Amino acid sequence: MVTEYFSVFEPELVKEHRKNRLRRKRFWAAGVNDIWAVDQHDKWKYKFGLALHTGIDPFIGFTHWLKIWWTNSNPRLVLSYYLDEVEEQGFFLMDPWCLKVILAQRILASQMATP
């Protein structure tokens, strides 16, 4: 499904990838589970009514979660993806500014803003 999407909507990226000319960004990770890259895409939201959310360990290329739902705007839902993976893995990342802190701050802010 993802491959078909890129073939249709991002054909120039597919061509660059096939020619090995794709520019990759560099980063440093100490090892497995040092970084979980979390990203959301709303490109499908307006056309199909679907939103994509992913959590990936870029060091080894492991996909922790890939969720498709009708919204990415609910911070509780996004946090549940992370917490489900923490429960499954049996641990969470210890960096004080990692995703868990940022998501907790967003949820707290949204709860305080809602009467």
CSV table of N, CA and C in Angstrom, one decimal:
chain,number,residue,atom,x,y,z
A,1,MET,N,0.8,-1.2,0.0
A,1,MET,CA,0.0,0.0,0.0
A,1,MET,C,0.9,1.3,0.0
A,2,VAL,N,1.9,1.3,0.8
A,2,VAL,CA,2.8,2.4,0.9
A,2,VAL,C,3.6,2.6,-0.4
A,3,THR,N,4.0,1.5,-1.0
A,3,THR,CA,4.8,1.5,-2.2
A,3,THR,C,3.9,2.0,-3.4
A,4,GLU,N,2.7,1.6,-3.4
A,4,GLU,CA,1.7,2.0,-4.4
A,4,GLU,C,1.5,3.5,-4.3
A,5,TYR,N,1.3,4.0,-3.0
A,5,TYR,CA,1.1,5.4,-2.8
A,5,TYR,C,2.3,6.2,-3.4
A,6,PHE,N,3.5,5.9,-3.0
A,6,PHE,CA,4.7,6.6,-3.5
A,6,PHE,C,4.8,6.6,-5.0
A,7,SER,N,4.5,5.4,-5.6
A,7,SER,CA,4.5,5.3,-7.1
A,7,SER,C,3.6,6.3,-7.8
A,8,VAL,N,2.4,6.5,-7.2
A,8,VAL,CA,1.4,7.3,-7.8
A,8,VAL,C,1.6,8.8,-7.4
A,9,PHE,N,1.9,9.1,-6.2
A,9,PHE,CA,1.9,10.5,-5.7
A,9,PHE,C,3.3,11.1,-5.6
A,10,GLU,N,4.3,10.3,-5.6
A,10,GLU,CA,5.7,10.8,-5.4
A,10,GLU,C,6.6,10.1,-6.4
A,11,PRO,N,6.3,10.1,-7.7
A,11,PRO,CA,7.1,9.3,-8.7
A,11,PRO,C,8.5,9.8,-8.8
A,12,GLU,N,8.7,11.1,-8.6
A,12,GLU,CA,10.1,11.6,-8.7
A,12,GLU,C,11.0,11.1,-7.6
A,13,LEU,N,10.4,10.9,-6.4
A,13,LEU,CA,11.2,10.3,-5.3
A,13,LEU,C,11.5,8.9,-5.6
A,14,VAL,N,10.6,8.1,-6.2
A,14,VAL,CA,10.8,6.7,-6.5
A,14,VAL,C,11.9,6.6,-7.5
A,15,LYS,N,11.9,7.5,-8.6
A,15,LYS,CA,13.0,7.5,-9.6
A,15,LYS,C,14.4,7.8,-8.9
A,16,GLU,N,14.4,8.8,-8.0
A,16,GLU,CA,15.7,9.1,-7.4
A,16,GLU,C,16.1,8.0,-6.5
A,17,HIS,N,15.2,7.3,-5.9
A,17,HIS,CA,15.6,6.2,-5.0
A,17,HIS,C,16.1,5.0,-5.9
A,18,ARG,N,15.5,4.8,-7.0
A,18,ARG,CA,16.0,3.7,-7.9
A,18,ARG,C,17.4,4.0,-8.4
A,19,LYS,N,17.7,5.3,-8.7
A,19,LYS,CA,19.0,5.7,-9.2
A,19,LYS,C,20.0,5.9,-8.1
A,20,ASN,N,19.6,5.6,-6.9
A,20,ASN,CA,20.5,5.8,-5.7
A,20,ASN,C,21.0,7.2,-5.6
A,21,ARG,N,20.2,8.2,-5.9
A,21,ARG,CA,20.5,9.6,-5.8
A,21,ARG,C,19.7,10.3,-4.7
A,22,LEU,N,19.0,9.5,-4.0
A,22,LEU,CA,18.2,10.1,-2.9
A,22,LEU,C,19.1,10.6,-1.8
A,23,ARG,N,18.8,11.9,-1.4
A,23,ARG,CA,19.7,12.5,-0.4
A,23,ARG,C,19.1,12.1,1.0
A,24,ARG,N,20.0,11.5,1.7
A,24,ARG,CA,19.6,11.0,3.1
A,24,ARG,C,20.2,11.9,4.1
A,25,LYS,N,19.4,12.2,5.1
A,25,LYS,CA,19.9,13.0,6.3
A,25,LYS,C,20.7,12.1,7.2
A,26,ARG,N,21.7,12.6,7.8
A,26,ARG,CA,22.5,11.9,8.8
A,26,ARG,C,22.1,12.3,10.2
A,27,PHE,N,22.2,11.3,11.1
A,27,PHE,CA,22.0,11.5,12.5
A,27,PHE,C,22.8,10.5,13.2
A,28,TRP,N,22.9,10.7,14.5
A,28,TRP,CA,23.7,9.7,15.3
A,28,TRP,C,22.8,9.1,16.4
A,29,ALA,N,22.9,7.8,16.5
A,29,ALA,CA,22.2,7.0,17.5
A,29,ALA,C,23.2,6.0,18.1
A,30,ALA,N,23.1,5.9,19.5
A,30,ALA,CA,24.0,5.1,20.2
A,30,ALA,C,23.8,3.6,19.9
A,31,GLY,N,22.6,3.2,19.5
A,31,GLY,CA,22.3,1.8,19.2
A,31,GLY,C,20.8,1.6,19.1
A,32,VAL,N,20.4,0.3,19.2
A,32,VAL,CA,19.0,-0.1,19.1
A,32,VAL,C,18.3,0.6,20.3
A,33,ASN,N,17.1,1.1,20.0
A,33,ASN,CA,16.2,1.7,21.0
A,33,ASN,C,16.7,3.0,21.6
A,34,ASP,N,17.8,3.6,21.0
A,34,ASP,CA,18.2,4.9,21.5
A,34,ASP,C,17.3,6.0,21.0
A,35,ILE,N,16.8,5.9,19.8
A,35,ILE,CA,15.9,6.8,19.2
A,35,ILE,C,14.7,6.1,18.6
A,36,TRP,N,13.5,6.6,18.9
A,36,TRP,CA,12.3,6.2,18.2
A,36,TRP,C,11.8,7.4,17.4
A,37,ALA,N,11.8,7.3,16.1
A,37,ALA,CA,11.4,8.4,15.3
A,37,ALA,C,9.8,8.3,15.1
A,38,VAL,N,9.1,9.3,15.6
A,38,VAL,CA,7.7,9.3,15.5
A,38,VAL,C,7.3,10.3,14.5
A,39,ASP,N,6.4,9.9,13.6
A,39,ASP,CA,5.9,10.9,12.5
A,39,ASP,C,4.5,10.6,12.2
A,40,GLN,N,3.8,11.7,11.8
A,40,GLN,CA,2.4,11.5,11.4
A,40,GLN,C,2.3,12.2,10.0
A,41,HIS,N,1.4,11.7,9.2
A,41,HIS,CA,1.2,12.2,7.9
A,41,HIS,C,-0.3,12.4,7.7
A,42,ASP,N,-0.7,13.6,7.3
A,42,ASP,CA,-2.1,13.9,7.0
A,42,ASP,C,-2.4,14.0,5.5
A,43,LYS,N,-1.5,13.5,4.7
A,43,LYS,CA,-1.7,13.6,3.2
A,43,LYS,C,-2.9,12.9,2.8
A,44,TRP,N,-3.2,11.8,3.4
A,44,TRP,CA,-4.4,11.0,3.0
A,44,TRP,C,-5.7,11.6,3.6
A,45,LYS,N,-5.6,12.4,4.6
A,45,LYS,CA,-6.7,12.9,5.4
A,45,LYS,C,-7.8,13.6,4.5
A,46,TYR,N,-7.3,14.4,3.6
A,46,TYR,CA,-8.3,15.2,2.9
A,46,TYR,C,-8.8,14.5,1.7
A,47,LYS,N,-8.1,13.5,1.2
A,47,LYS,CA,-8.5,12.8,0.0
A,47,LYS,C,-9.3,11.5,0.4
A,48,PHE,N,-8.8,10.8,1.4
A,48,PHE,CA,-9.4,9.5,1.8
A,48,PHE,C,-10.0,9.6,3.2
A,49,GLY,N,-9.8,10.6,4.0
A,49,GLY,CA,-10.2,10.7,5.3
A,49,GLY,C,-9.4,9.8,6.3
A,50,LEU,N,-8.2,9.5,5.9
A,50,LEU,CA,-7.3,8.7,6.8
A,50,LEU,C,-6.0,9.4,7.1
A,51,ALA,N,-5.5,9.1,8.3
A,51,ALA,CA,-4.2,9.7,8.8
A,51,ALA,C,-3.3,8.6,9.1
A,52,LEU,N,-2.0,8.7,8.8
A,52,LEU,CA,-1.0,7.7,9.1
A,52,LEU,C,-0.1,8.2,10.2
A,53,HIS,N,0.2,7.3,11.2
A,53,HIS,CA,1.1,7.6,12.3
A,53,HIS,C,2.1,6.4,12.4
A,54,THR,N,3.4,6.7,12.5
A,54,THR,CA,4.4,5.7,12.6
A,54,THR,C,5.4,6.0,13.8
A,55,GLY,N,5.9,4.9,14.3
A,55,GLY,CA,7.0,4.9,15.2
A,55,GLY,C,8.0,3.9,14.8
A,56,ILE,N,9.2,4.4,14.5
A,56,ILE,CA,10.3,3.6,13.9
A,56,ILE,C,11.6,3.8,14.7
A,57,ASP,N,12.3,2.7,14.8
A,57,ASP,CA,13.7,2.7,15.3
A,57,ASP,C,14.6,2.8,14.1
A,58,PRO,N,15.1,4.0,13.8
A,58,PRO,CA,15.9,4.2,12.6
A,58,PRO,C,17.3,3.5,12.6
A,59,PHE,N,17.8,3.2,13.8
A,59,PHE,CA,19.1,2.5,13.8
A,59,PHE,C,19.0,1.2,13.1
A,60,ILE,N,17.9,0.4,13.3
A,60,ILE,CA,17.8,-0.9,12.7
A,60,ILE,C,16.7,-1.0,11.7
A,61,GLY,N,15.9,0.1,11.6
A,61,GLY,CA,14.8,0.2,10.6
A,61,GLY,C,13.6,-0.6,11.1
A,62,PHE,N,13.5,-0.8,12.4
A,62,PHE,CA,12.3,-1.6,12.9
A,62,PHE,C,11.1,-0.7,13.1
A,63,THR,N,10.0,-1.1,12.6
A,63,THR,CA,8.7,-0.4,12.7
A,63,THR,C,8.0,-0.8,14.0
A,64,HIS,N,8.0,0.1,15.0
A,64,HIS,CA,7.3,-0.2,16.2
A,64,HIS,C,5.8,-0.2,16.1
A,65,TRP,N,5.3,0.8,15.3
A,65,TRP,CA,3.9,0.8,15.0
A,65,TRP,C,3.7,1.6,13.7
A,66,LEU,N,2.6,1.2,13.0
A,66,LEU,CA,2.2,1.9,11.8
A,66,LEU,C,0.7,1.9,11.9
A,67,LYS,N,0.1,3.0,12.3
A,67,LYS,CA,-1.4,3.1,12.5
A,67,LYS,C,-2.0,4.0,11.5
A,68,ILE,N,-3.2,3.5,11.0
A,68,ILE,CA,-4.0,4.3,10.1
A,68,ILE,C,-5.3,4.5,10.8
A,69,TRP,N,-5.7,5.8,10.9
A,69,TRP,CA,-6.9,6.1,11.6
A,69,TRP,C,-7.5,7.4,11.0
A,70,TRP,N,-8.7,7.8,11.4
A,70,TRP,CA,-9.3,9.0,10.8
A,70,TRP,C,-8.8,10.3,11.3
A,71,THR,N,-7.9,10.2,12.4
A,71,THR,CA,-7.4,11.5,12.9
A,71,THR,C,-6.0,11.3,13.5
A,72,ASN,N,-5.2,12.3,13.5
A,72,ASN,CA,-3.9,12.3,14.2
A,72,ASN,C,-4.0,13.5,15.2
A,73,SER,N,-5.1,14.2,15.3
A,73,SER,CA,-5.2,15.4,16.1
A,73,SER,C,-5.5,15.1,17.6
A,74,ASN,N,-5.8,13.9,17.9
A,74,ASN,CA,-6.2,13.5,19.3
A,74,ASN,C,-4.9,13.1,20.0
A,75,PRO,N,-4.4,13.9,20.9
A,75,PRO,CA,-3.1,13.5,21.6
A,75,PRO,C,-3.2,12.3,22.4
A,76,ARG,N,-4.4,12.0,23.0
A,76,ARG,CA,-4.6,10.8,23.7
A,76,ARG,C,-4.4,9.5,22.9
A,77,LEU,N,-4.9,9.6,21.7
A,77,LEU,CA,-4.8,8.5,20.7
A,77,LEU,C,-3.3,8.3,20.4
A,78,VAL,N,-2.6,9.4,20.1
A,78,VAL,CA,-1.2,9.3,19.7
A,78,VAL,C,-0.4,8.7,20.9
A,79,LEU,N,-0.7,9.2,22.1
A,79,LEU,CA,0.0,8.7,23.3
A,79,LEU,C,-0.3,7.2,23.4
A,80,SER,N,-1.5,6.8,23.1
A,80,SER,CA,-1.8,5.3,23.3
A,80,SER,C,-1.0,4.5,22.4
A,81,TYR,N,-0.6,5.0,21.2
A,81,TYR,CA,0.3,4.2,20.3
A,81,TYR,C,1.6,3.9,21.0
A,82,TYR,N,2.1,5.0,21.6
A,82,TYR,CA,3.4,4.9,22.3
A,82,TYR,C,3.3,4.0,23.5
A,83,LEU,N,2.3,4.2,24.3
A,83,LEU,CA,2.2,3.4,25.6
A,83,LEU,C,1.9,1.9,25.3
A,84,ASP,N,1.2,1.6,24.2
A,84,ASP,CA,1.0,0.2,23.8
A,84,ASP,C,2.3,-0.4,23.5
A,85,GLU,N,3.2,0.3,22.8
A,85,GLU,CA,4.5,-0.2,22.4
A,85,GLU,C,5.4,-0.4,23.6
A,86,VAL,N,5.3,0.6,24.6
A,86,VAL,CA,6.1,0.5,25.8
A,86,VAL,C,5.6,-0.8,26.6
A,87,GLU,N,4.3,-1.0,26.6
A,87,GLU,CA,3.8,-2.2,27.3
A,87,GLU,C,4.3,-3.5,26.6
A,88,GLU,N,4.3,-3.5,25.3
A,88,GLU,CA,4.7,-4.7,24.6
A,88,GLU,C,6.2,-4.9,24.7
A,89,GLN,N,7.0,-3.8,24.7
A,89,GLN,CA,8.5,-4.0,24.8
A,89,GLN,C,8.9,-4.2,26.2
A,90,GLY,N,8.1,-3.7,27.2
A,90,GLY,CA,8.5,-3.9,28.6
A,90,GLY,C,9.5,-2.8,29.1
A,91,PHE,N,9.7,-1.7,28.3
A,91,PHE,CA,10.6,-0.6,28.8
A,91,PHE,C,10.2,0.6,28.0
A,92,PHE,N,10.7,1.7,28.5
A,92,PHE,CA,10.5,3.0,27.7
A,92,PHE,C,11.9,3.7,27.7
A,93,LEU,N,12.0,4.7,26.8
A,93,LEU,CA,13.2,5.4,26.6
A,93,LEU,C,13.4,6.4,27.8
A,94,MET,N,14.6,6.5,28.2
A,94,MET,CA,14.9,7.3,29.4
A,94,MET,C,15.3,8.8,29.2
A,95,ASP,N,15.5,9.2,28.0
A,95,ASP,CA,15.8,10.6,27.7
A,95,ASP,C,14.7,11.5,28.2
A,96,PRO,N,15.1,12.5,29.1
A,96,PRO,CA,14.0,13.3,29.6
A,96,PRO,C,13.2,14.1,28.6
A,97,TRP,N,13.8,14.3,27.4
A,97,TRP,CA,13.1,15.1,26.4
A,97,TRP,C,12.6,14.3,25.3
A,98,CYS,N,12.4,13.0,25.6
A,98,CYS,CA,11.9,12.1,24.5
A,98,CYS,C,10.4,12.2,24.3
A,99,LEU,N,9.9,11.4,23.5
A,99,LEU,CA,8.5,11.5,23.2
A,99,LEU,C,7.5,11.5,24.3
A,100,LYS,N,7.8,10.6,25.3
A,100,LYS,CA,6.8,10.5,26.4
A,100,LYS,C,6.6,11.8,27.2
A,101,VAL,N,7.6,12.6,27.3
A,101,VAL,CA,7.5,13.9,28.0
A,101,VAL,C,6.7,14.8,27.2
A,102,ILE,N,7.1,14.9,25.9
A,102,ILE,CA,6.4,15.8,25.0
A,102,ILE,C,5.0,15.5,24.9
A,103,LEU,N,4.6,14.2,24.7
A,103,LEU,CA,3.2,13.8,24.6
A,103,LEU,C,2.5,14.1,25.9
A,104,ALA,N,3.1,13.8,27.0
A,104,ALA,CA,2.4,14.1,28.3
A,104,ALA,C,2.1,15.6,28.4
A,105,GLN,N,3.1,16.4,28.0
A,105,GLN,CA,2.8,17.9,28.1
A,105,GLN,C,1.7,18.3,27.2
A,106,ARG,N,1.6,17.7,26.0
A,106,ARG,CA,0.5,18.1,25.1
A,106,ARG,C,-0.8,17.6,25.7
A,107,ILE,N,-0.9,16.5,26.2
A,107,ILE,CA,-2.2,16.0,26.8
A,107,ILE,C,-2.6,16.9,28.0
A,108,LEU,N,-1.6,17.2,28.8
A,108,LEU,CA,-1.9,18.0,30.0
A,108,LEU,C,-2.4,19.4,29.5
A,109,ALA,N,-1.8,20.0,28.5
A,109,ALA,CA,-2.2,21.3,28.0
A,109,ALA,C,-3.6,21.2,27.4
A,110,SER,N,-3.9,20.1,26.6
A,110,SER,CA,-5.2,20.0,26.0
A,110,SER,C,-6.3,19.8,27.1
A,111,GLN,N,-6.0,19.1,28.2
A,111,GLN,CA,-6.9,18.9,29.3
A,111,GLN,C,-7.2,20.2,30.0
A,112,MET,N,-6.1,21.0,30.2
A,112,MET,CA,-6.3,22.3,30.9
A,112,MET,C,-7.1,23.3,30.0
A,113,ALA,N,-7.0,23.2,28.7
A,113,ALA,CA,-7.7,24.1,27.8
A,113,ALA,C,-9.2,23.7,27.7
A,114,THR,N,-9.5,22.4,27.9
A,114,THR,CA,-10.9,22.0,27.8
A,114,THR,C,-11.6,22.1,29.1
A,115,PRO,N,-12.8,22.8,29.1
A,115,PRO,CA,-13.5,23.0,30.4
A,115,PRO,C,-14.1,21.7,30.9
